[in-house]
Amino acid sequence: IACGATINLKVGRPFALTGGYKCEGNCSAILNAKLTNLGTGTVQNFPNFKMDGVNSPFPATGKYKLVINPICGDKKCPPCTLNIIVN
């Protein structure tokens, strides 16, 4: 899935994001993520977000925006945004 993509998920079903994020140079980035429910405006922050592994299911239908912010040392790399539609 490329940054900027839209993902369709089913409510109540776990999901997984597999992959990684490389900043310029040779750095393993630390990922911080922010999930916004676009209908309610509710924001959840996920410090040290892990790309690999199963994530908790979305509890409600709706549209969400997941912004993953990689940090390499003290340098912020460009964020990756995913649009999520939960049915």
GROMACS .gro file of N, CA and C in nm:
model
  261
    1ILE      N    1   0.085  -0.117   0.000
    1ILE     CA    2   0.000   0.000   0.000
    1ILE      C    3   0.090   0.123   0.000
    2ALA      N    4   0.067   0.210  -0.091
    2ALA     CA    5   0.147   0.332  -0.100
    2ALA      C    6   0.087   0.442  -0.015
    3CYS      N    7   0.171   0.533   0.028
    3CYS     CA    8   0.122   0.650   0.102
    3CYS      C    9   0.018   0.721   0.016
    4GLY      N   10  -0.087   0.768   0.080
    4GLY     CA   11  -0.195   0.835   0.010
    4GLY      C   12  -0.306   0.742  -0.034
    5ALA      N   13  -0.286   0.611  -0.019
    5ALA     CA   14  -0.385   0.513  -0.063
    5ALA      C   15  -0.507   0.511   0.030
    6THR      N   16  -0.616   0.455  -0.021
    6THR     CA   17  -0.737   0.432   0.058
    6THR      C   18  -0.751   0.283   0.080
    7ILE      N   19  -0.774   0.245   0.206
    7ILE     CA   20  -0.787   0.105   0.245
    7ILE      C   21  -0.930   0.082   0.292
    8ASN      N   22  -0.991  -0.027   0.249
    8ASN     CA   23  -1.124  -0.065   0.297
    8ASN      C   24  -1.110  -0.180   0.396
    9LEU      N   25  -1.165  -0.162   0.516
    9LEU     CA   26  -1.160  -0.264   0.621
    9LEU      C   27  -1.301  -0.295   0.669
   10LYS      N   28  -1.314  -0.411   0.733
   10LYS     CA   29  -1.442  -0.452   0.792
   10LYS      C   30  -1.442  -0.420   0.940
   11VAL      N   31  -1.552  -0.369   0.990
   11VAL     CA   32  -1.564  -0.336   1.131
   11VAL      C   33  -1.545  -0.463   1.216
   12GLY      N   34  -1.471  -0.451   1.324
   12GLY     CA   35  -1.454  -0.561   1.417
   12GLY      C   36  -1.353  -0.666   1.376
   13ARG      N   37  -1.288  -0.652   1.261
   13ARG     CA   38  -1.190  -0.751   1.216
   13ARG      C   39  -1.050  -0.696   1.232
   14PRO      N   40  -0.960  -0.773   1.293
   14PRO     CA   41  -0.821  -0.727   1.307
   14PRO      C   42  -0.758  -0.707   1.169
   15PHE      N   43  -0.657  -0.621   1.163
   15PHE     CA   44  -0.588  -0.596   1.037
   15PHE      C   45  -0.438  -0.587   1.064
   16ALA      N   46  -0.361  -0.600   0.959
   16ALA     CA   47  -0.216  -0.593   0.973
   16ALA      C   48  -0.157  -0.501   0.866
   17LEU      N   49  -0.058  -0.424   0.905
   17LEU     CA   50   0.023  -0.346   0.812
   17LEU      C   51   0.162  -0.407   0.817
   18THR      N   52   0.211  -0.450   0.705
   18THR     CA   53   0.342  -0.512   0.700
   18THR      C   54   0.435  -0.425   0.617
   19GLY      N   55   0.554  -0.405   0.666
   19GLY     CA   56   0.649  -0.325   0.591
   19GLY      C   57   0.736  -0.245   0.683
   20GLY      N   58   0.790  -0.141   0.632
   20GLY     CA   59   0.878  -0.056   0.709
   20GLY      C   60   0.887   0.080   0.645
   21TYR      N   61   0.967   0.163   0.704
   21TYR     CA   62   0.985   0.298   0.653
   21TYR      C   63   1.131   0.333   0.665
   22LYS      N   64   1.192   0.367   0.555
   22LYS     CA   65   1.334   0.405   0.556
   22LYS      C   66   1.345   0.554   0.527
   23CYS      N   67   1.411   0.625   0.615
   23CYS     CA   68   1.443   0.765   0.589
   23CYS      C   69   1.565   0.767   0.497
   24GLU      N   70   1.596   0.884   0.440
   24GLU     CA   71   1.717   0.896   0.359
   24GLU      C   72   1.836   0.862   0.446
   25GLY      N   73   1.933   0.797   0.386
   25GLY     CA   74   2.047   0.752   0.463
   25GLY      C   75   2.021   0.610   0.509
   26ASN      N   76   2.087   0.570   0.613
   26ASN     CA   77   2.072   0.433   0.663
   26ASN      C   78   2.025   0.437   0.807
   27CYS      N   79   1.899   0.467   0.825
   27CYS     CA   80   1.844   0.483   0.959
   27CYS      C   81   1.717   0.401   0.974
   28SER      N   82   1.705   0.328   1.081
   28SER     CA   83   1.579   0.261   1.113
   28SER      C   84   1.492   0.363   1.187
   29ALA      N   85   1.387   0.404   1.123
   29ALA     CA   86   1.304   0.511   1.178
   29ALA      C   87   1.216   0.462   1.292
   30ILE      N   88   1.193   0.550   1.387
   30ILE     CA   89   1.091   0.529   1.491
   30ILE      C   90   0.964   0.591   1.434
   31LEU      N   91   0.854   0.517   1.444
   31LEU     CA   92   0.728   0.564   1.387
   31LEU      C   93   0.631   0.608   1.497
   32ASN      N   94   0.577   0.727   1.480
   32ASN     CA   95   0.468   0.773   1.565
   32ASN      C   96   0.348   0.791   1.473
   33ALA      N   97   0.232   0.745   1.517
   33ALA     CA   98   0.114   0.751   1.431
   33ALA      C   99   0.001   0.823   1.501
   34LYS      N  100  -0.084   0.884   1.418
   34LYS     CA  101  -0.203   0.953   1.469
   34LYS      C  102  -0.321   0.908   1.384
   35LEU      N  103  -0.426   0.857   1.450
   35LEU     CA  104  -0.546   0.812   1.382
   35LEU      C  105  -0.659   0.908   1.414
   36THR      N  106  -0.720   0.965   1.310
   36THR     CA  107  -0.830   1.059   1.328
   36THR      C  108  -0.957   1.000   1.269
   37ASN      N  109  -1.064   0.997   1.349
   37ASN     CA  110  -1.196   0.959   1.300
   37ASN      C  111  -1.252   1.085   1.234
   38LEU      N  112  -1.267   1.083   1.103
   38LEU     CA  113  -1.309   1.202   1.030
   38LEU      C  114  -1.454   1.241   1.058
   39GLY      N  115  -1.535   1.150   1.107
   39GLY     CA  116  -1.674   1.181   1.139
   39GLY      C  117  -1.691   1.249   1.274
   40THR      N  118  -1.614   1.203   1.372
   40THR     CA  119  -1.628   1.256   1.508
   40THR      C  120  -1.516   1.351   1.548
   41GLY      N  121  -1.404   1.346   1.475
   41GLY     CA  122  -1.289   1.428   1.511
   41GLY      C  123  -1.203   1.369   1.621
   42THR      N  124  -1.239   1.250   1.669
   42THR     CA  125  -1.163   1.183   1.775
   42THR      C  126  -1.025   1.146   1.724
   43VAL      N  127  -0.922   1.176   1.804
   43VAL     CA  128  -0.784   1.148   1.766
   43VAL      C  129  -0.722   1.050   1.864
   44GLN      N  130  -0.653   0.950   1.812
   44GLN     CA  131  -0.576   0.856   1.894
   44GLN      C  132  -0.430   0.866   1.850
   45ASN      N  133  -0.339   0.873   1.947
   45ASN     CA  134  -0.197   0.877   1.918
   45ASN      C  135  -0.134   0.744   1.952
   46PHE      N  136  -0.041   0.700   1.867
   46PHE     CA  137   0.029   0.574   1.885
   46PHE      C  138   0.179   0.598   1.878
   47PRO      N  139   0.242   0.628   1.993
   47PRO     CA  140   0.387   0.645   1.992
   47PRO      C  141   0.453   0.509   1.969
   48ASN      N  142   0.566   0.509   1.902
   48ASN     CA  143   0.638   0.385   1.870
   48ASN      C  144   0.548   0.284   1.798
   49PHE      N  145   0.478   0.331   1.697
   49PHE     CA  146   0.388   0.250   1.616
   49PHE      C  147   0.467   0.141   1.545
   50LYS      N  148   0.417   0.020   1.547
   50LYS     CA  149   0.482  -0.094   1.482
   50LYS      C  150   0.410  -0.126   1.352
   51MET      N  151   0.486  -0.137   1.243
   51MET     CA  152   0.426  -0.169   1.114
   51MET      C  153   0.389  -0.316   1.104
   52ASP      N  154   0.472  -0.403   1.156
   52ASP     CA  155   0.446  -0.545   1.144
   52ASP      C  156   0.363  -0.595   1.261
   53GLY      N  157   0.266  -0.677   1.232
   53GLY     CA  158   0.184  -0.734   1.338
   53GLY      C  159   0.038  -0.699   1.323
   54VAL      N  160  -0.044  -0.770   1.395
   54VAL     CA  161  -0.188  -0.753   1.388
   54VAL      C  162  -0.230  -0.640   1.481
   55ASN      N  163  -0.313  -0.552   1.430
   55ASN     CA  164  -0.364  -0.439   1.508
   55ASN      C  165  -0.507  -0.465   1.551
   56SER      N  166  -0.547  -0.397   1.655
   56SER     CA  167  -0.683  -0.410   1.706
   56SER      C  168  -0.784  -0.369   1.599
   57PRO      N  169  -0.899  -0.432   1.599
   57PRO     CA  170  -1.000  -0.398   1.499
   57PRO      C  171  -1.060  -0.261   1.524
   58PHE      N  172  -1.110  -0.200   1.419
   58PHE     CA  173  -1.183  -0.074   1.433
   58PHE      C  174  -1.320  -0.107   1.493
   59PRO      N  175  -1.361  -0.038   1.599
   59PRO     CA  176  -1.486  -0.071   1.667
   59PRO      C  177  -1.611  -0.015   1.599
   60ALA      N  178  -1.593   0.080   1.505
   60ALA     CA  179  -1.709   0.144   1.445
   60ALA      C  180  -1.684   0.172   1.297
   61THR      N  181  -1.794   0.172   1.221
   61THR     CA  182  -1.782   0.210   1.080
   61THR      C  183  -1.749   0.358   1.069
   62GLY      N  184  -1.692   0.398   0.958
   62GLY     CA  185  -1.663   0.538   0.936
   62GLY      C  186  -1.540   0.557   0.851
   63LYS      N  187  -1.501   0.683   0.837
   63LYS     CA  188  -1.383   0.719   0.761
   63LYS      C  189  -1.277   0.768   0.859
   64TYR      N  190  -1.154   0.722   0.837
   64TYR     CA  191  -1.043   0.754   0.925
   64TYR      C  192  -0.923   0.800   0.843
   65LYS      N  193  -0.834   0.874   0.907
   65LYS     CA  194  -0.707   0.912   0.846
   65LYS      C  195  -0.596   0.869   0.941
   66LEU      N  196  -0.503   0.788   0.889
   66LEU     CA  197  -0.388   0.744   0.967
   66LEU      C  198  -0.264   0.814   0.912
   67VAL      N  199  -0.199   0.893   0.997
   67VAL     CA  200  -0.078   0.963   0.958
   67VAL      C  201   0.038   0.903   1.036
   68ILE      N  202   0.136   0.849   0.963
   68ILE     CA  203   0.253   0.787   1.024
   68ILE      C  204   0.370   0.885   1.007
   69ASN      N  205   0.427   0.926   1.121
   69ASN     CA  206   0.536   1.022   1.121
   69ASN      C  207   0.665   0.952   1.162
   70PRO      N  208   0.757   0.929   1.068
   70PRO     CA  209   0.884   0.865   1.100
   70PRO      C  210   0.986   0.968   1.152
   71ILE      N  211   1.065   0.925   1.248
   71ILE     CA  212   1.172   1.009   1.303
   71ILE      C  213   1.301   0.928   1.299
   72CYS      N  214   1.403   0.985   1.240
   72CYS     CA  215   1.534   0.922   1.227
   72CYS      C  216   1.631   1.003   1.311
   73GLY      N  217   1.666   0.955   1.429
   73GLY     CA  218   1.749   1.033   1.520
   73GLY      C  219   1.671   1.156   1.563
   74ASP      N  220   1.720   1.274   1.527
   74ASP     CA  221   1.647   1.398   1.558
   74ASP      C  222   1.585   1.459   1.433
   75LYS      N  223   1.584   1.383   1.322
   75LYS     CA  224   1.532   1.432   1.195
   75LYS      C  225   1.395   1.372   1.166
   76LYS      N  226   1.297   1.458   1.139
   76LYS     CA  227   1.165   1.412   1.099
   76LYS      C  228   1.166   1.387   0.948
   77CYS      N  229   1.121   1.270   0.909
   77CYS     CA  230   1.110   1.235   0.768
   77CYS      C  231   0.967   1.267   0.721
   78PRO      N  232   0.943   1.271   0.590
   78PRO     CA  233   0.809   1.301   0.540
   78PRO      C  234   0.707   1.200   0.593
   79PRO      N  235   0.588   1.246   0.636
   79PRO     CA  236   0.485   1.156   0.686
   79PRO      C  237   0.421   1.074   0.574
   80CYS      N  238   0.358   0.966   0.613
   80CYS     CA  239   0.281   0.882   0.522
   80CYS      C  240   0.136   0.883   0.570
   81THR      N  241   0.044   0.917   0.483
   81THR     CA  242  -0.097   0.924   0.518
   81THR      C  243  -0.173   0.813   0.447
   82LEU      N  244  -0.256   0.741   0.523
   82LEU     CA  245  -0.344   0.639   0.467
   82LEU      C  246  -0.488   0.676   0.501
   83ASN      N  247  -0.575   0.667   0.405
   83ASN     CA  248  -0.718   0.689   0.427
   83ASN      C  249  -0.782   0.553   0.447
   84ILE      N  250  -0.864   0.542   0.551
   84ILE     CA  251  -0.923   0.413   0.585
   84ILE      C  252  -1.075   0.428   0.589
   85ILE      N  253  -1.142   0.339   0.519
   85ILE     CA  254  -1.288   0.334   0.522
   85ILE      C  255  -1.326   0.202   0.588
   86VAL      N  256  -1.404   0.210   0.697
   86VAL     CA  257  -1.445   0.091   0.770
   86VAL      C  258  -1.594   0.071   0.747
   87ASN      N  259  -1.630  -0.046   0.694
   87ASN     CA  260  -1.770  -0.081   0.668
   87ASN      C  261  -1.813  -0.192   0.760
   0.00000   0.00000   0.00000
